[in-house]
């Protein structure tokens, strides 16, 4: 039964991230094809992330009480809704509403409450000494799926455009595939067993008690990091590559395929490094050089050079993902895990939500390099603050290893 739930959660992760990778390549291109300018597209992305933060917070802080399986199915329904709104040529106002209240990823990365609930479920069925390794494989699964989704979307879009299909119609076809993925997720989540549920009783509406201070401090730092990342979400990088180098969708999809594959492979190295150096040190010392590389991207003279820097950065930039998620699960009580993952995840979404509108304004002003530089600088501040504030708070497996 545990293996079945384990496999199911990895399968849903793969399907979901394939869909998110699809959307990341064409989302801003679709919005501009519908008539939005850069600033308006950035504003809608910001509103999308705000809506996602609100819904994710509500779902994740109630999942243990109302049922994890039930909340995961709700998230799948929200994916179906936004896919149909975009894919069936709904009025622009309805598309905007669906983007805000639905589940949509401008970055190609995880959004919604799925991650928080699945993390808590996985932590419940694996031992402490395997948690980071399992999380690394879980994250790797997502990166490979997102890479394939981006490659597929770029290739399909080019084939449709080359065959004479109007841009908006081509992107609608991609969004209909996204809706189908939501339907598959709904069916799979219905097959999850009661083993992923928790019998713990919450002591308050937030679902955290003795770890409140730790969760809030981590949330503030994660929000800062996410704000920096939100300045250069994958959809904006795709748009920047078009504006800077007149890149085609299939070439952009290939770049994102490479970055996601390399990022996914790096998370397995992160699990091994964490066993040797600890979770916090692995997070910080892999993240710092990746941020310097990010600041170098707009200095590149060609599409190929920019792609190379993005690929090199991908080897380092995501090592903090499984280690960060494992760390949050490790330093809170078992009955706080869903809520802690949800609160810190919501903080990241809120932090990221304010950024795309700023990127849109900067790009409309012609300051194409500014989002990359600002993102790298803010992320460096986050790394230093995280190391200073949490290097002494160790998870259980590191405490025993240093006893």
Short mmCIF file of C-alpha atoms in Angstrom, two decimals:
data_model
loop_
_atom_site.label_atom_id
_atom_site.label_comp_id
_atom_site.label_asym_id
_atom_site.label_seq_id
_atom_site.Cartn_x
_atom_site.Cartn_y
_atom_site.Cartn_z
CA UNK A 1 0.00 0.00 0.00
CA UNK A 2 2.82 2.40 0.88
CA UNK A 3 4.62 1.59 -2.36
CA UNK A 4 1.41 2.19 -4.27
CA UNK A 5 0.93 5.62 -2.71
CA UNK A 6 4.62 6.40 -3.21
CA UNK A 7 4.38 5.54 -6.91
CA UNK A 8 1.10 7.44 -7.27
CA UNK A 9 2.57 10.65 -5.81
CA UNK A 10 5.57 10.42 -8.13
CA UNK A 11 3.24 9.86 -11.12
CA UNK A 12 1.04 12.83 -10.28
CA UNK A 13 4.14 14.97 -9.81
CA UNK A 14 5.37 13.99 -13.29
CA UNK A 15 2.04 14.68 -14.99
CA UNK A 16 1.56 18.01 -13.23
CA UNK A 17 5.04 19.32 -13.98
CA UNK A 18 4.75 18.24 -17.62
CA UNK A 19 1.69 20.49 -17.77
CA UNK A 20 3.45 23.35 -16.00
CA UNK A 21 6.37 23.04 -18.45
CA UNK A 22 3.91 23.23 -21.35
CA UNK A 23 2.41 26.46 -20.07
CA UNK A 24 5.69 28.18 -19.23
CA UNK A 25 6.82 28.32 -22.86
CA UNK A 26 3.66 29.77 -24.35
CA UNK A 27 1.88 31.68 -21.54
CA UNK A 28 3.27 35.19 -22.09
CA UNK A 29 3.30 34.62 -25.86
CA UNK A 30 -0.36 33.62 -25.64
CA UNK A 31 -1.29 36.66 -23.58
CA UNK A 32 0.44 39.04 -25.98
CA UNK A 33 -1.20 37.24 -28.93
CA UNK A 34 -4.54 38.02 -27.26
CA UNK A 35 -3.64 41.73 -27.30
CA UNK A 36 -2.04 42.40 -23.90
CA UNK A 37 1.09 44.54 -23.78
CA UNK A 38 4.14 43.69 -21.65
CA UNK A 39 2.99 45.54 -18.55
CA UNK A 40 -0.52 44.08 -18.74
CA UNK A 41 0.86 40.55 -19.14
CA UNK A 42 3.13 41.11 -16.14
CA UNK A 43 0.20 42.38 -14.09
CA UNK A 44 -1.88 39.33 -14.94
CA UNK A 45 0.98 37.01 -13.97
CA UNK A 46 1.25 38.84 -10.66
CA UNK A 47 -2.50 38.51 -10.05
CA UNK A 48 -2.25 34.84 -11.02
CA UNK A 49 0.39 34.24 -8.38
CA UNK A 50 -1.56 36.19 -5.76
CA UNK A 51 -4.67 34.12 -6.44
CA UNK A 52 -2.61 30.96 -6.26
CA UNK A 53 -1.13 32.04 -2.92
CA UNK A 54 -4.55 32.63 -1.37
CA UNK A 55 -5.98 29.32 -2.58
CA UNK A 56 -2.84 27.38 -1.70
CA UNK A 57 -2.85 28.77 1.83
CA UNK A 58 -6.51 27.91 2.33
CA UNK A 59 -6.15 24.40 0.94
CA UNK A 60 -2.88 23.42 2.61
CA UNK A 61 -3.84 24.67 6.09
CA UNK A 62 -7.06 22.64 5.94
CA UNK A 63 -5.86 19.54 4.11
CA UNK A 64 -5.22 17.47 7.23
CA UNK A 65 -8.62 18.31 8.67
CA UNK A 66 -10.72 18.09 5.50
CA UNK A 67 -8.72 15.32 3.85
CA UNK A 68 -5.55 15.38 1.79
CA UNK A 69 -7.04 13.38 -1.05
CA UNK A 70 -10.03 15.71 -1.24
CA UNK A 71 -7.85 18.79 -1.41
CA UNK A 72 -5.60 17.29 -4.08
CA UNK A 73 -8.69 16.60 -6.20
CA UNK A 74 -9.77 20.22 -5.75
CA UNK A 75 -6.40 21.36 -7.09
CA UNK A 76 -6.85 19.13 -10.15
CA UNK A 77 -10.27 20.66 -10.81
CA UNK A 78 -8.71 24.12 -10.74
CA UNK A 79 -6.19 23.01 -13.38
CA UNK A 80 -9.00 21.74 -15.61
CA UNK A 81 -10.87 25.02 -15.29
CA UNK A 82 -7.99 27.26 -16.30
CA UNK A 83 -7.02 24.95 -19.17
CA UNK A 84 -10.52 25.06 -20.60
CA UNK A 85 -10.80 28.84 -20.23
CA UNK A 86 -7.58 29.42 -22.16
CA UNK A 87 -8.11 26.57 -24.62
CA UNK A 88 -11.72 27.25 -25.64
CA UNK A 89 -11.21 30.90 -26.62
CA UNK A 90 -13.16 32.30 -23.68
CA UNK A 91 -13.56 36.08 -23.38
CA UNK A 92 -10.44 37.83 -22.11
CA UNK A 93 -12.09 38.76 -18.80
CA UNK A 94 -12.95 35.09 -18.16
CA UNK A 95 -9.42 34.02 -19.05
CA UNK A 96 -8.10 36.54 -16.53
CA UNK A 97 -10.47 35.28 -13.83
CA UNK A 98 -9.54 31.66 -14.53
CA UNK A 99 -5.82 32.50 -14.39
CA UNK A 100 -6.26 34.21 -11.01
CA UNK A 101 -8.46 31.59 -9.31
CA UNK A 102 -7.13 28.52 -11.15
CA UNK A 103 -3.87 26.60 -10.95
CA UNK A 104 -1.40 28.00 -13.49
CA UNK A 105 2.41 28.11 -13.48
CA UNK A 106 4.19 30.96 -15.30
CA UNK A 107 7.58 29.57 -14.28
CA UNK A 108 7.30 25.89 -15.15
CA UNK A 109 7.77 25.13 -11.46
CA UNK A 110 5.33 23.85 -8.86
CA UNK A 111 2.34 26.01 -7.93
CA UNK A 112 -0.77 25.35 -5.89
CA UNK A 113 -1.17 23.28 -2.74
CA UNK A 114 -0.13 20.01 -4.41
CA UNK A 115 3.47 20.23 -3.23
CA UNK A 116 2.69 20.93 0.43
CA UNK A 117 0.23 18.05 0.71
CA UNK A 118 2.38 15.60 -1.23
CA UNK A 119 5.46 16.52 0.84
CA UNK A 120 3.61 15.86 4.07
CA UNK A 121 2.32 12.57 2.68
CA UNK A 122 5.77 11.41 1.58
CA UNK A 123 7.33 12.40 4.91
CA UNK A 124 4.70 10.29 6.62
CA UNK A 125 5.62 7.13 4.71
CA UNK A 126 9.46 7.34 4.60
CA UNK A 127 12.02 7.33 7.47
CA UNK A 128 14.01 10.45 8.42
CA UNK A 129 17.31 9.15 7.03
CA UNK A 130 15.73 8.66 3.58
CA UNK A 131 13.61 11.82 3.48
CA UNK A 132 16.04 14.07 1.58
CA UNK A 133 16.90 11.31 -0.91
CA UNK A 134 13.22 10.62 -1.60
CA UNK A 135 12.55 14.35 -1.96
CA UNK A 136 15.46 14.61 -4.39
CA UNK A 137 14.01 11.85 -6.58
CA UNK A 138 10.60 13.46 -6.31
CA UNK A 139 12.02 16.81 -7.44
CA UNK A 140 14.07 15.12 -10.20
CA UNK A 141 10.87 13.55 -11.51
CA UNK A 142 9.32 16.99 -11.72
CA UNK A 143 12.27 18.59 -13.50
CA UNK A 144 12.42 15.88 -16.14
CA UNK A 145 8.67 16.16 -16.69
CA UNK A 146 8.80 19.97 -16.86
CA UNK A 147 11.68 19.76 -19.34
CA UNK A 148 9.73 17.38 -21.57
CA UNK A 149 6.67 19.62 -21.31
CA UNK A 150 8.64 22.68 -22.36
CA UNK A 151 10.23 20.82 -25.27
CA UNK A 152 6.87 19.44 -26.37
CA UNK A 153 5.16 22.84 -26.18
CA UNK A 154 7.93 24.55 -28.14
CA UNK A 155 7.96 21.88 -30.84
CA UNK A 156 4.18 21.69 -31.14
CA UNK A 157 3.86 25.49 -31.29
CA UNK A 158 6.41 25.73 -34.09
CA UNK A 159 4.74 22.97 -36.10
CA UNK A 160 1.35 24.66 -35.75
CA UNK A 161 2.69 28.12 -36.59
CA UNK A 162 4.65 26.82 -39.59
CA UNK A 163 1.50 25.11 -40.87
CA UNK A 164 -0.32 28.47 -40.90
CA UNK A 165 -2.24 28.29 -37.64
CA UNK A 166 -2.70 31.69 -36.00
CA UNK A 167 -0.56 32.16 -32.85
CA UNK A 168 -3.53 32.47 -30.46
CA UNK A 169 -5.12 29.29 -31.88
CA UNK A 170 -1.84 27.37 -31.64
CA UNK A 171 -1.41 28.29 -27.99
CA UNK A 172 -5.05 27.37 -27.28
CA UNK A 173 -4.31 23.82 -28.41
CA UNK A 174 -1.48 23.62 -25.90
CA UNK A 175 -3.81 24.83 -23.14
CA UNK A 176 -6.37 22.14 -23.98
CA UNK A 177 -3.66 19.55 -23.36
CA UNK A 178 -3.16 21.20 -19.97
CA UNK A 179 -6.85 20.66 -19.19
CA UNK A 180 -6.57 16.97 -20.10
CA UNK A 181 -3.63 16.63 -17.70
CA UNK A 182 -5.79 18.11 -14.95
CA UNK A 183 -8.42 15.47 -15.66
CA UNK A 184 -5.84 12.66 -15.41
CA UNK A 185 -4.67 14.05 -12.07
CA UNK A 186 -8.23 14.11 -10.76
CA UNK A 187 -8.65 10.43 -11.61
CA UNK A 188 -5.32 9.46 -10.04
CA UNK A 189 -5.87 11.36 -6.79
CA UNK A 190 -9.14 9.47 -6.37
CA UNK A 191 -7.08 6.27 -6.21
CA UNK A 192 -4.83 7.39 -3.31
CA UNK A 193 -5.24 5.29 -0.17
CA UNK A 194 -6.13 6.46 3.37
CA UNK A 195 -2.45 5.88 4.28
CA UNK A 196 -1.58 9.39 3.09
CA UNK A 197 -4.08 10.95 5.48
CA UNK A 198 -3.15 12.04 9.01
CA UNK A 199 -5.11 11.44 12.19
CA UNK A 200 -3.46 14.36 14.01
CA UNK A 201 -5.82 16.97 15.41
CA UNK A 202 -4.94 20.57 14.71
CA UNK A 203 -4.67 22.97 17.61
CA UNK A 204 -5.47 26.14 15.62
CA UNK A 205 -6.54 27.28 12.20
CA UNK A 206 -2.96 27.64 10.96
CA UNK A 207 -2.04 24.11 12.01
CA UNK A 208 1.28 25.07 13.66
CA UNK A 209 2.07 25.45 17.33
CA UNK A 210 5.55 25.01 18.83
CA UNK A 211 7.30 25.65 15.50
CA UNK A 212 5.48 28.90 14.81
CA UNK A 213 8.56 31.13 15.17
CA UNK A 214 10.73 28.90 12.97
CA UNK A 215 8.05 28.65 10.28
CA UNK A 216 7.46 32.41 10.18
CA UNK A 217 11.20 33.21 10.00
CA UNK A 218 11.73 30.71 7.20
CA UNK A 219 8.65 32.04 5.41
CA UNK A 220 10.03 35.59 5.41
CA UNK A 221 13.33 34.43 3.93
CA UNK A 222 11.66 32.19 1.37
CA UNK A 223 9.46 35.10 0.29
CA UNK A 224 12.58 37.20 -0.39
CA UNK A 225 14.15 34.41 -2.43
CA UNK A 226 10.92 33.89 -4.38
CA UNK A 227 10.58 37.60 -5.11
CA UNK A 228 14.02 37.48 -6.71
CA UNK A 229 13.08 34.36 -8.66
CA UNK A 230 9.77 35.89 -9.69
CA UNK A 231 11.61 38.61 -11.57
CA UNK A 232 12.91 36.02 -14.02
CA UNK A 233 10.27 33.28 -14.19
CA UNK A 234 10.60 30.95 -17.16
CA UNK A 235 7.82 32.67 -19.09
CA UNK A 236 9.69 35.99 -18.88
CA UNK A 237 12.99 34.37 -19.86
CA UNK A 238 11.24 32.95 -22.92
CA UNK A 239 9.92 36.40 -23.79
CA UNK A 240 13.35 37.97 -23.15
CA UNK A 241 14.99 35.47 -25.52
CA UNK A 242 12.49 36.43 -28.22
CA UNK A 243 13.01 40.17 -27.69
CA UNK A 244 16.80 39.99 -27.36
CA UNK A 245 17.69 37.35 -29.96
CA UNK A 246 14.46 36.80 -31.96
CA UNK A 247 14.49 33.18 -30.78
CA UNK A 248 11.90 30.72 -32.09
CA UNK A 249 9.61 28.75 -29.73
CA UNK A 250 11.26 25.41 -30.52
CA UNK A 251 14.72 26.82 -29.68
CA UNK A 252 13.38 28.23 -26.41
CA UNK A 253 11.77 24.89 -25.61
CA UNK A 254 15.12 23.19 -26.20
CA UNK A 255 16.84 25.62 -23.83
CA UNK A 256 14.30 24.95 -21.11
CA UNK A 257 14.54 21.23 -21.75
CA UNK A 258 18.26 21.45 -21.06
CA UNK A 259 17.91 23.63 -17.96
CA UNK A 260 15.28 21.37 -16.44
CA UNK A 261 17.21 18.17 -17.13
CA UNK A 262 20.41 19.62 -15.64
CA UNK A 263 18.54 21.03 -12.66
CA UNK A 264 16.86 17.70 -12.09
CA UNK A 265 20.14 15.80 -12.17
CA UNK A 266 21.69 18.28 -9.75
CA UNK A 267 19.12 17.59 -7.05
CA UNK A 268 20.42 14.04 -6.72
CA UNK A 269 23.87 15.46 -6.06
CA UNK A 270 22.26 17.76 -3.49
CA UNK A 271 21.05 14.75 -1.48
CA UNK A 272 24.58 13.34 -1.31
CA UNK A 273 26.10 16.71 -0.41
CA UNK A 274 23.50 17.22 2.30
CA UNK A 275 24.49 13.95 3.96
CA UNK A 276 28.09 15.18 4.13
CA UNK A 277 27.76 18.92 4.75
CA UNK A 278 24.24 19.36 6.11
CA UNK A 279 21.04 20.75 4.62
CA UNK A 280 21.61 24.46 5.28
CA UNK A 281 25.17 24.53 3.99
CA UNK A 282 24.17 22.66 0.86
CA UNK A 283 21.35 25.15 0.26
CA UNK A 284 23.53 28.22 0.63
CA UNK A 285 26.81 27.23 -0.98
CA UNK A 286 25.18 25.84 -4.12
CA UNK A 287 22.88 28.85 -4.47
CA UNK A 288 25.45 31.65 -4.25
CA UNK A 289 27.40 30.92 -7.48
CA UNK A 290 24.17 30.25 -9.37
CA UNK A 291 23.01 33.77 -8.58
CA UNK A 292 26.21 35.28 -9.95
CA UNK A 293 25.64 33.32 -13.15
CA UNK A 294 22.09 34.65 -13.33
CA UNK A 295 23.38 38.21 -13.25
CA UNK A 296 25.71 37.35 -16.16
CA UNK A 297 22.96 36.11 -18.52
CA UNK A 298 22.02 39.53 -20.01
CA UNK A 299 25.69 40.23 -20.70
CA UNK A 300 25.87 37.39 -23.22
CA UNK A 301 26.27 38.48 -26.86
CA UNK A 302 24.33 35.65 -28.50
CA UNK A 303 21.47 33.24 -27.97
CA UNK A 304 23.89 30.33 -27.75
CA UNK A 305 26.00 32.03 -25.09
CA UNK A 306 22.94 32.94 -23.03
CA UNK A 307 21.69 29.36 -23.30
CA UNK A 308 25.06 28.05 -22.12
CA UNK A 309 25.04 30.27 -19.03
CA UNK A 310 21.47 29.22 -18.25
CA UNK A 311 22.52 25.57 -18.52
CA UNK A 312 25.56 26.03 -16.29
CA UNK A 313 23.42 27.87 -13.75
CA UNK A 314 20.86 25.07 -13.83
CA UNK A 315 23.54 22.68 -12.52
CA UNK A 316 23.57 24.67 -9.25
CA UNK A 317 20.44 26.76 -8.90
CA UNK A 318 18.00 24.06 -7.83
CA UNK A 319 20.12 22.09 -5.37
CA UNK A 320 18.41 24.03 -2.61
CA UNK A 321 14.95 22.76 -3.57
CA UNK A 322 14.93 19.22 -2.10
CA UNK A 323 17.17 20.31 0.76
CA UNK A 324 14.92 23.26 1.59
CA UNK A 325 11.78 21.15 1.48
CA UNK A 326 13.36 18.38 3.52
CA UNK A 327 14.62 20.91 6.07
CA UNK A 328 11.15 22.39 6.63
CA UNK A 329 9.66 18.93 7.13
CA UNK A 330 12.48 18.01 9.54
CA UNK A 331 12.41 20.99 11.92
CA UNK A 332 8.66 21.00 12.63
CA UNK A 333 6.48 18.51 14.50
CA UNK A 334 4.76 15.73 12.51
CA UNK A 335 1.32 17.27 13.02
CA UNK A 336 2.58 20.60 11.64
CA UNK A 337 4.01 19.34 8.37
CA UNK A 338 1.19 20.00 5.92
CA UNK A 339 0.61 23.44 7.39
CA UNK A 340 4.32 24.30 7.57
CA UNK A 341 4.83 23.28 3.94
CA UNK A 342 1.72 25.23 2.97
CA UNK A 343 2.65 28.38 4.88
CA UNK A 344 6.24 28.48 3.62
CA UNK A 345 5.04 27.63 0.12
CA UNK A 346 2.44 30.38 0.26
CA UNK A 347 5.11 32.82 1.43
CA UNK A 348 7.16 31.92 -1.62
CA UNK A 349 4.15 32.42 -3.88
CA UNK A 350 3.36 35.80 -2.31
CA UNK A 351 6.98 36.84 -2.68
CA UNK A 352 7.00 35.80 -6.32
CA UNK A 353 3.63 37.42 -7.01
CA UNK A 354 4.89 40.97 -6.69
CA UNK A 355 7.74 40.44 -9.14
CA UNK A 356 6.33 39.78 -12.66
CA UNK A 357 4.55 43.12 -12.87
CA UNK A 358 7.87 44.83 -12.09
CA UNK A 359 9.62 42.77 -14.74
CA UNK A 360 6.95 43.71 -17.27
CA UNK A 361 7.38 47.41 -16.54
CA UNK A 362 11.18 47.18 -16.75
CA UNK A 363 11.07 45.29 -20.04
CA UNK A 364 8.54 47.70 -21.50
CA UNK A 365 10.96 50.52 -20.58
CA UNK A 366 13.71 48.70 -22.46
CA UNK A 367 15.68 47.70 -19.35
CA UNK A 368 15.96 44.07 -20.44
CA UNK A 369 18.93 43.29 -18.18
CA UNK A 370 17.48 44.79 -14.99
CA UNK A 371 15.33 41.80 -13.89
CA UNK A 372 18.31 39.44 -14.09
CA UNK A 373 20.61 41.70 -12.07
CA UNK A 374 18.01 42.50 -9.42
CA UNK A 375 17.04 38.84 -9.09
CA UNK A 376 20.62 37.71 -8.55
CA UNK A 377 21.33 40.40 -5.96
CA UNK A 378 18.19 39.68 -3.91
CA UNK A 379 18.88 35.96 -3.93
CA UNK A 380 22.40 36.53 -2.62
CA UNK A 381 20.95 38.51 0.31
CA UNK A 382 18.63 35.59 1.01
CA UNK A 383 21.48 33.06 1.01
CA UNK A 384 23.55 35.04 3.50
CA UNK A 385 20.58 35.64 5.80
CA UNK A 386 19.56 31.97 5.73
CA UNK A 387 23.05 30.81 6.67
CA UNK A 388 23.34 33.27 9.51
CA UNK A 389 19.90 32.53 10.93
CA UNK A 390 19.63 28.74 10.61
CA UNK A 391 23.04 27.09 10.45
CA UNK A 392 22.70 26.09 14.11
CA UNK A 393 19.19 24.57 13.83
CA UNK A 394 19.83 21.04 12.64
CA UNK A 395 17.35 18.35 11.52
CA UNK A 396 17.13 15.06 13.49
CA UNK A 397 19.41 13.07 11.17
CA UNK A 398 22.20 15.66 11.51
CA UNK A 399 21.82 15.81 15.29
CA UNK A 400 22.29 12.07 15.58
CA UNK A 401 25.22 12.09 13.19
CA UNK A 402 26.98 14.71 15.28
CA UNK A 403 26.11 13.26 18.66
#
